[in-house]
Short mmCIF file of C-alpha atoms and ligand atoms in Angstrom, two decimals:
data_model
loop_
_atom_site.label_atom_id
_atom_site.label_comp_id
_atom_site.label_asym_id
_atom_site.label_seq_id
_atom_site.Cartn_x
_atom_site.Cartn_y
_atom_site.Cartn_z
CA UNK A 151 -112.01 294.16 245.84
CA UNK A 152 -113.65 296.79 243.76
CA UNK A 153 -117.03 294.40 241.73
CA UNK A 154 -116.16 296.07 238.47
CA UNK A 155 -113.00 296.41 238.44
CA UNK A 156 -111.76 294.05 235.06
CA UNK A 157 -109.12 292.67 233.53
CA UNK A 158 -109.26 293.63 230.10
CA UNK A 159 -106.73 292.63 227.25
CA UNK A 160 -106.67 295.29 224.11
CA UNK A 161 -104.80 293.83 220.91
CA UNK A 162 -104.04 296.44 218.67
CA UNK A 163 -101.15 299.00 216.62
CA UNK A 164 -99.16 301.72 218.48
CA UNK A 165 -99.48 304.91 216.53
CA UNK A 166 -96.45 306.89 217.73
CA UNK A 167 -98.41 309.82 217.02
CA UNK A 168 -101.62 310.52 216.01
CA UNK A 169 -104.51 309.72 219.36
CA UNK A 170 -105.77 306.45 218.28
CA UNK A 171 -105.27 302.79 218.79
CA UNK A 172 -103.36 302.10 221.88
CA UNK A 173 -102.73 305.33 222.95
CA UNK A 174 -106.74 306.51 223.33
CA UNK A 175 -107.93 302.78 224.39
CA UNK A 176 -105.16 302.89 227.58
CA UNK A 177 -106.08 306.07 229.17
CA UNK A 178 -109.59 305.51 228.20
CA UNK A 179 -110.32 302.23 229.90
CA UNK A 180 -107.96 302.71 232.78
CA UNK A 181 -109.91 305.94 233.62
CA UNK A 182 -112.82 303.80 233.25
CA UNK A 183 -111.18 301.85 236.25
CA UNK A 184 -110.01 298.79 234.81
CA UNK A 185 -106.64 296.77 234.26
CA UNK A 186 -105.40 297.02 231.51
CA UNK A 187 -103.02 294.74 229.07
CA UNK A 188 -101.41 294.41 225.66
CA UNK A 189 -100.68 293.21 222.40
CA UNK A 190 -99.18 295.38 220.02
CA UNK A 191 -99.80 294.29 216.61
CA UNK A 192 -97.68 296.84 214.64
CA UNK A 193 -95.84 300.25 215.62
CA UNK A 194 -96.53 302.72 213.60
CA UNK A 195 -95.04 306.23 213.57
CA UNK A 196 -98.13 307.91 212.93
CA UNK A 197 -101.56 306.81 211.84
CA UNK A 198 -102.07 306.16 208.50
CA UNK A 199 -103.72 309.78 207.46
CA UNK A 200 -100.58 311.52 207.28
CA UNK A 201 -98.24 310.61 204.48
CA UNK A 202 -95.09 308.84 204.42
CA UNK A 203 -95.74 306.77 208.25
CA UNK A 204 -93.56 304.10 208.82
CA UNK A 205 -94.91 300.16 209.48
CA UNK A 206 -93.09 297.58 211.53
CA UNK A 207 -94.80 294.39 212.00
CA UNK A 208 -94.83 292.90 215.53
CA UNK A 209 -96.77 289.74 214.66
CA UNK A 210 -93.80 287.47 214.70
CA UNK A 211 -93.76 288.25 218.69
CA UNK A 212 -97.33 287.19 219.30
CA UNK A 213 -96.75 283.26 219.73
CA UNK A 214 -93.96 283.93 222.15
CA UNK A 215 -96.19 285.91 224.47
CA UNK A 216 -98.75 283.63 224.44
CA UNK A 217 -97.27 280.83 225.16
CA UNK A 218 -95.48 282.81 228.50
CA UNK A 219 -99.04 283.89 229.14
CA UNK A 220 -100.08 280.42 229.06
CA UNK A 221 -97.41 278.85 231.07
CA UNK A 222 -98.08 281.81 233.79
CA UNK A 223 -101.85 280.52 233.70
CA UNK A 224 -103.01 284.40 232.60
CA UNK A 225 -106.50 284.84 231.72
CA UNK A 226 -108.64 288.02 231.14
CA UNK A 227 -112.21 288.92 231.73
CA UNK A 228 -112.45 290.59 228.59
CA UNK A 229 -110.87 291.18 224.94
CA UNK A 230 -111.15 294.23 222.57
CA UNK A 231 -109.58 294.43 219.15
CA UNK A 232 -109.14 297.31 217.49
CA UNK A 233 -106.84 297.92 214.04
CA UNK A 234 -104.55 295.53 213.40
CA UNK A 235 -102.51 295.93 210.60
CA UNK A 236 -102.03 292.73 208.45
CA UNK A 237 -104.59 289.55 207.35
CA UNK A 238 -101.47 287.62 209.13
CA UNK A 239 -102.45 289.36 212.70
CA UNK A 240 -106.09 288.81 211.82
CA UNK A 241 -105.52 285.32 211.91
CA UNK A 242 -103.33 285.58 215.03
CA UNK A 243 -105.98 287.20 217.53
CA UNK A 244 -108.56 285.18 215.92
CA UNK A 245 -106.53 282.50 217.82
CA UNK A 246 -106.17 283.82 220.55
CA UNK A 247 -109.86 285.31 221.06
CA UNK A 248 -110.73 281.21 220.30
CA UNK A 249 -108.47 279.73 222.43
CA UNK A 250 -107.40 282.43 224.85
CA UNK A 251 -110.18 283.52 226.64
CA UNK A 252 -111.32 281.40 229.81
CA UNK A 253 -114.90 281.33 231.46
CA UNK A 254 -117.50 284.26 230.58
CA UNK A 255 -114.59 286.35 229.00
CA UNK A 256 -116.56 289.16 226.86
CA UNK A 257 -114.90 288.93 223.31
CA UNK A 258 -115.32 292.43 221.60
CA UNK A 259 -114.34 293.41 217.83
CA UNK A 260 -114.11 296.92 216.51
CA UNK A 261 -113.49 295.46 213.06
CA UNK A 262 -111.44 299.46 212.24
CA UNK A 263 -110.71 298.76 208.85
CA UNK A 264 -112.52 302.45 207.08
CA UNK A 265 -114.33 305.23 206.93
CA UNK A 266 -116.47 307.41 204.61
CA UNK A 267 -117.14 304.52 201.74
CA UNK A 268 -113.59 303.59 201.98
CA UNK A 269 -111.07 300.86 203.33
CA UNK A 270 -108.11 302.86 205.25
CA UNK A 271 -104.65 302.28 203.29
CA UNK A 272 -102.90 299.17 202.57
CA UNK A 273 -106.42 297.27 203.22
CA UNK A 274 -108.53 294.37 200.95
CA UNK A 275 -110.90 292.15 200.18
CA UNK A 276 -109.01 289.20 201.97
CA UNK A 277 -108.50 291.64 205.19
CA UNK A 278 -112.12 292.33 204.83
CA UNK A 279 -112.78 288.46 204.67
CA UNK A 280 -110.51 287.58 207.40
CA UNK A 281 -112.02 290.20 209.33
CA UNK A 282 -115.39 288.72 208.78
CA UNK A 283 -113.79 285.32 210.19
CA UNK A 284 -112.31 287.43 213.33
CA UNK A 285 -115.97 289.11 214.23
CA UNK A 286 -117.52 285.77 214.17
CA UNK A 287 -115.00 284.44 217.09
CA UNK A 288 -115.99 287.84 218.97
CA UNK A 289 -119.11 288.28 221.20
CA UNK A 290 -119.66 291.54 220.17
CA UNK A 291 -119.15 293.58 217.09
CA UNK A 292 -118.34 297.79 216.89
CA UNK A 293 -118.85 298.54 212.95
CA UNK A 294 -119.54 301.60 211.39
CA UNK A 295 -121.35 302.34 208.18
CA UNK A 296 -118.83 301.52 206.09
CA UNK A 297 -117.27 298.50 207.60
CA UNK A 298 -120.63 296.98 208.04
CA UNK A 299 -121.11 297.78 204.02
CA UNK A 300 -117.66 295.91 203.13
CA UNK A 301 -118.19 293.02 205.40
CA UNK A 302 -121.46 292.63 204.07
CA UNK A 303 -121.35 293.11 200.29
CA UNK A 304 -124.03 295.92 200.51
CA UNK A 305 -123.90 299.02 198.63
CA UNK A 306 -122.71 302.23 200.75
CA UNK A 307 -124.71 305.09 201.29
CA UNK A 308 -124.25 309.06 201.95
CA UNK A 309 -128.19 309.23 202.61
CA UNK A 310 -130.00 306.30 203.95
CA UNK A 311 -133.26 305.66 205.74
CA UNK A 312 -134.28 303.09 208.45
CA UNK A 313 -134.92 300.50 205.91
CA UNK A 314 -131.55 300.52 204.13
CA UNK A 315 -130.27 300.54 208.29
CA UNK A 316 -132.28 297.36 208.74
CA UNK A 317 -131.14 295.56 205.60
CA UNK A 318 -127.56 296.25 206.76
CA UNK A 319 -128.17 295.23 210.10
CA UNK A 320 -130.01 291.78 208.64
CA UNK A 321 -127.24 291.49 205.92
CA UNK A 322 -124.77 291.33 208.96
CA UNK A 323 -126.84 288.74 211.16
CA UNK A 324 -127.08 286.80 207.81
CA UNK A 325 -123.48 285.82 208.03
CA UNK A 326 -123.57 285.01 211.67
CA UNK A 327 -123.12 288.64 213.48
CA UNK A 328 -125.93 288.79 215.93
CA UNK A 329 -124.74 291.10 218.34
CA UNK A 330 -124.00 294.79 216.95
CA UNK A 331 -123.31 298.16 217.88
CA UNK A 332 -123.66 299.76 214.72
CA UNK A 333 -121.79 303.75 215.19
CA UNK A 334 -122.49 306.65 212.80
CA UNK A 335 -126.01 305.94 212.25
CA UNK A 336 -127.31 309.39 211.25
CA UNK A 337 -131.19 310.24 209.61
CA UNK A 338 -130.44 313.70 209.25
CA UNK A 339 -128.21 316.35 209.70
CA UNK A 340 -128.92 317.44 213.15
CA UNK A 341 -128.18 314.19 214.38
CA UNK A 342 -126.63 311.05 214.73
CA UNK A 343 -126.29 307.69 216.80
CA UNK A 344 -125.80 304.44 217.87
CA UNK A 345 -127.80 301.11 216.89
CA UNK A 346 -127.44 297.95 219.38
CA UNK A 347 -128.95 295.42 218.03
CA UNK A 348 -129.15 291.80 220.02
CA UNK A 349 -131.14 289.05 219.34
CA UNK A 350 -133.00 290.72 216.23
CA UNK A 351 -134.21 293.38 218.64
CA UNK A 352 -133.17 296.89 217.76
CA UNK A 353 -132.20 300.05 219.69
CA UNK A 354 -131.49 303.66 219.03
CA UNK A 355 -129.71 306.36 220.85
CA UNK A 356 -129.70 309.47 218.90
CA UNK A 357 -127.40 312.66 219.87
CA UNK A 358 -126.34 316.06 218.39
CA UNK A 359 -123.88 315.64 215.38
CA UNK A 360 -121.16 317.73 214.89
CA UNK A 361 -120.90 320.12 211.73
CA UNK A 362 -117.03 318.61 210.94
CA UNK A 363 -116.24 314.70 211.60
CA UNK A 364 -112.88 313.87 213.29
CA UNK A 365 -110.30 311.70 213.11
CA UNK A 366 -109.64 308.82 216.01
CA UNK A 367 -112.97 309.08 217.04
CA UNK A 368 -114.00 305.35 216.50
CA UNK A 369 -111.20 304.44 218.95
CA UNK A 370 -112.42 307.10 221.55
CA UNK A 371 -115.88 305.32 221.07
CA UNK A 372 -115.17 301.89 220.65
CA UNK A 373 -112.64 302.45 223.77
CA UNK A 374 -115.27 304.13 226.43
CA UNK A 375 -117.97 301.83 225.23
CA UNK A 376 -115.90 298.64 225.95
CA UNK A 377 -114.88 300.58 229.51
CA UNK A 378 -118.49 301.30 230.32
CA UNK A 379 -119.87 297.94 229.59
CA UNK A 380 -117.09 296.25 232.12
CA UNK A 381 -118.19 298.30 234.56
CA UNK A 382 -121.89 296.76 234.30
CA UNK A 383 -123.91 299.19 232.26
CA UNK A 384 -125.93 297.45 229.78
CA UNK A 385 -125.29 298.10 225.78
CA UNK A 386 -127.36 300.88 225.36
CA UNK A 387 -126.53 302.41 228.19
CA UNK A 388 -122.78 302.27 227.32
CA UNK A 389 -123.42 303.07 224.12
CA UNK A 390 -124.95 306.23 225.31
CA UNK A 391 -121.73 307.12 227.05
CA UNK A 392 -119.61 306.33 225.02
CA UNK A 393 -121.56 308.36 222.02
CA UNK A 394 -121.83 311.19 224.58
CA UNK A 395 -117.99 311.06 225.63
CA UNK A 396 -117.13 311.31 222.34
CA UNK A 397 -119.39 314.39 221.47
CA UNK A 398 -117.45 315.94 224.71
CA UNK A 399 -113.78 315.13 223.01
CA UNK A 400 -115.06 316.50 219.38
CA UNK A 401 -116.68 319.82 220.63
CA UNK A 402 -113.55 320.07 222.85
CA UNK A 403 -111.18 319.96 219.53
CA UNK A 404 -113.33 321.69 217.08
CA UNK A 405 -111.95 325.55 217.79
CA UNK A 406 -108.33 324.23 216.80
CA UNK A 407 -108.15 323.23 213.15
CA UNK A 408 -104.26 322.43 213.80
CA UNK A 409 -105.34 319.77 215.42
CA UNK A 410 -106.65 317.92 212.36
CA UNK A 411 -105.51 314.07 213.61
CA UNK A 412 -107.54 313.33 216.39
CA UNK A 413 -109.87 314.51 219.13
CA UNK A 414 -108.32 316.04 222.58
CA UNK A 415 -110.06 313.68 224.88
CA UNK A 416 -107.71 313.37 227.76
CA UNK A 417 -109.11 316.94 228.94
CA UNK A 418 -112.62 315.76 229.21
CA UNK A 419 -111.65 312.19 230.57
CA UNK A 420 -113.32 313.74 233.82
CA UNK A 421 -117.01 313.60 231.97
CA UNK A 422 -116.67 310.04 231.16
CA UNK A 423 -115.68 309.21 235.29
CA UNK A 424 -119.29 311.07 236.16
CA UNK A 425 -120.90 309.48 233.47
CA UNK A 426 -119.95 306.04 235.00
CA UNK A 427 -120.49 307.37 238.57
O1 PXL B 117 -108.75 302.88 214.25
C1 PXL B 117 -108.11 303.98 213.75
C2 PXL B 117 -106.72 303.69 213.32
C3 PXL B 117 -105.87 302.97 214.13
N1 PXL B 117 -104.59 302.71 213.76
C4 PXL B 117 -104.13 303.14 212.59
C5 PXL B 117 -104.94 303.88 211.73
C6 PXL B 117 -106.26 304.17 212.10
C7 PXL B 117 -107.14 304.92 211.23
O2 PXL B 117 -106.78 305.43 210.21
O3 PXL B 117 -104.45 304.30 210.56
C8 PXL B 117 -102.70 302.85 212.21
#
């Protein structure tokens, strides 16, 4: 039996269209060699940036599948959330990352709730809080910039310097999130990167930034950081692949401005295998 290859259960929407939820974490973490299963929180029929998507809400299925799991006796070596929808499904996985997870399961949280200053659409305060309740049952939290601001109650900045990174950073261990990988941490406009942060000791891994951001590319990250770290890298060395991976997917997408709702990664999926090798 292959040592890394994992078991790894991803709760989050189906965007019929649009590269990001489900459809990037599957391909992304199988590629990175592991077993993959599912909870699908909502279906969508696109992502929420293009107008007019439709919303069904799958919550009312969740109890039912866990208690099959649970008569079946299935566990999972890790967990990774990703947008859910709804405070109701907030409060779901929170239950099932507190009571679903056996023995040295790795709980991680991409709390994907905004971008850019602002919460996506259809979000609030009270999915911010529950959100807040949801990281605190993970292991590991994925924020960005802005997420980290709303969660924390700290003021959101275009500009910022390493002390307004730290304050964030302390804000967040403040109400109990220890364990960070904060993305889109950028000093100037050459670059950006990736803080880990663990046990009030921080890191840095700075890379080229991109002249246009993207859409879906939290997912890609979030996705090939989770699928790095099961195979045994350590945080910032996953968070180095998964920052370069996503660089690959953007500079592969950035000659086709049709392609406005997500990053082509599947073409560059090879990078990410030698980047594990
Ligand atoms: O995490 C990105 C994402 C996932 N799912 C849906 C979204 C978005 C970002 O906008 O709208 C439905």
């Amino acid at each position: 039996m292959a040592k890394q290859y994992k078991k790894v259960l991803t709760i989050q929407d189906i965007s019929c269209v649009g590269q990001c939820s489900l459809t990037v974490a599957l391909p992304i973490l199988s590629a990175c060699g592991h077993e993959t299963a599912i909870i699908p929180t909502a279906v969508l029929s696109t992502h929420t940036a293009f107008s007019g998507f439709t919303f069904t809400d799958l919550s009312e299925d969740i109890p039912e599948i866990l208690r099959h799991w649970h008569e079946q006796g299935i566990t999972f070596d890790a967990m990774y959330t990703g947008y859910l929808g709804s405070t109701r499904h907030i409060v779901y996985v929170k239950n099932i990352l507190e009571h679903m997870s056996a023995e040295g399961c790795l709980r991680i949280v991409d709390p994907a709730m905004g971008d850019n200053g602002m919460l996506y659409p259809g979000f609030d305060q009270e999915y911010v809080d529950a959100m807040i309740e949801l990281c605190r049952a993970g292991d590991l939290i994925l924020p960005n910039i802005t997420e980290a601001c709303m969660m924390t109650g700290c003021e959101y900045r275009e500009t910022y310097d390493e002390a307004y990174i730290e304050e964030l950073l302390c804000a967040l261990e403040h109400i109990g999130l220890t364990r960070v990988v904060l993305t889109g941490v950028s000093y100037n406009p050459e670059t950006t990167g990736i803080i880990v942060r663990k046990n009030s000791v921080t890191k840095y891994y700075k890379h080229e930034k991109m002249a246009r951001s993207c859409h879906g590319t939290g997912d890609v990250y979030a996705s090939s950081f989770v699928g790095a770290l099961l195979c045994g890298k350590t945080e910032l060395e996953a968070a180095k692949i998964a920052g370069d991976y996503t660089l690959a997917c953007m500079k592969n997408t950035q000659d086709d401005p049709d392609h406005w709702y997500g990053v082509k990664f599947e073409p560059v999926l090879g990078q990410l295998i030698e980047m594990l090798k």
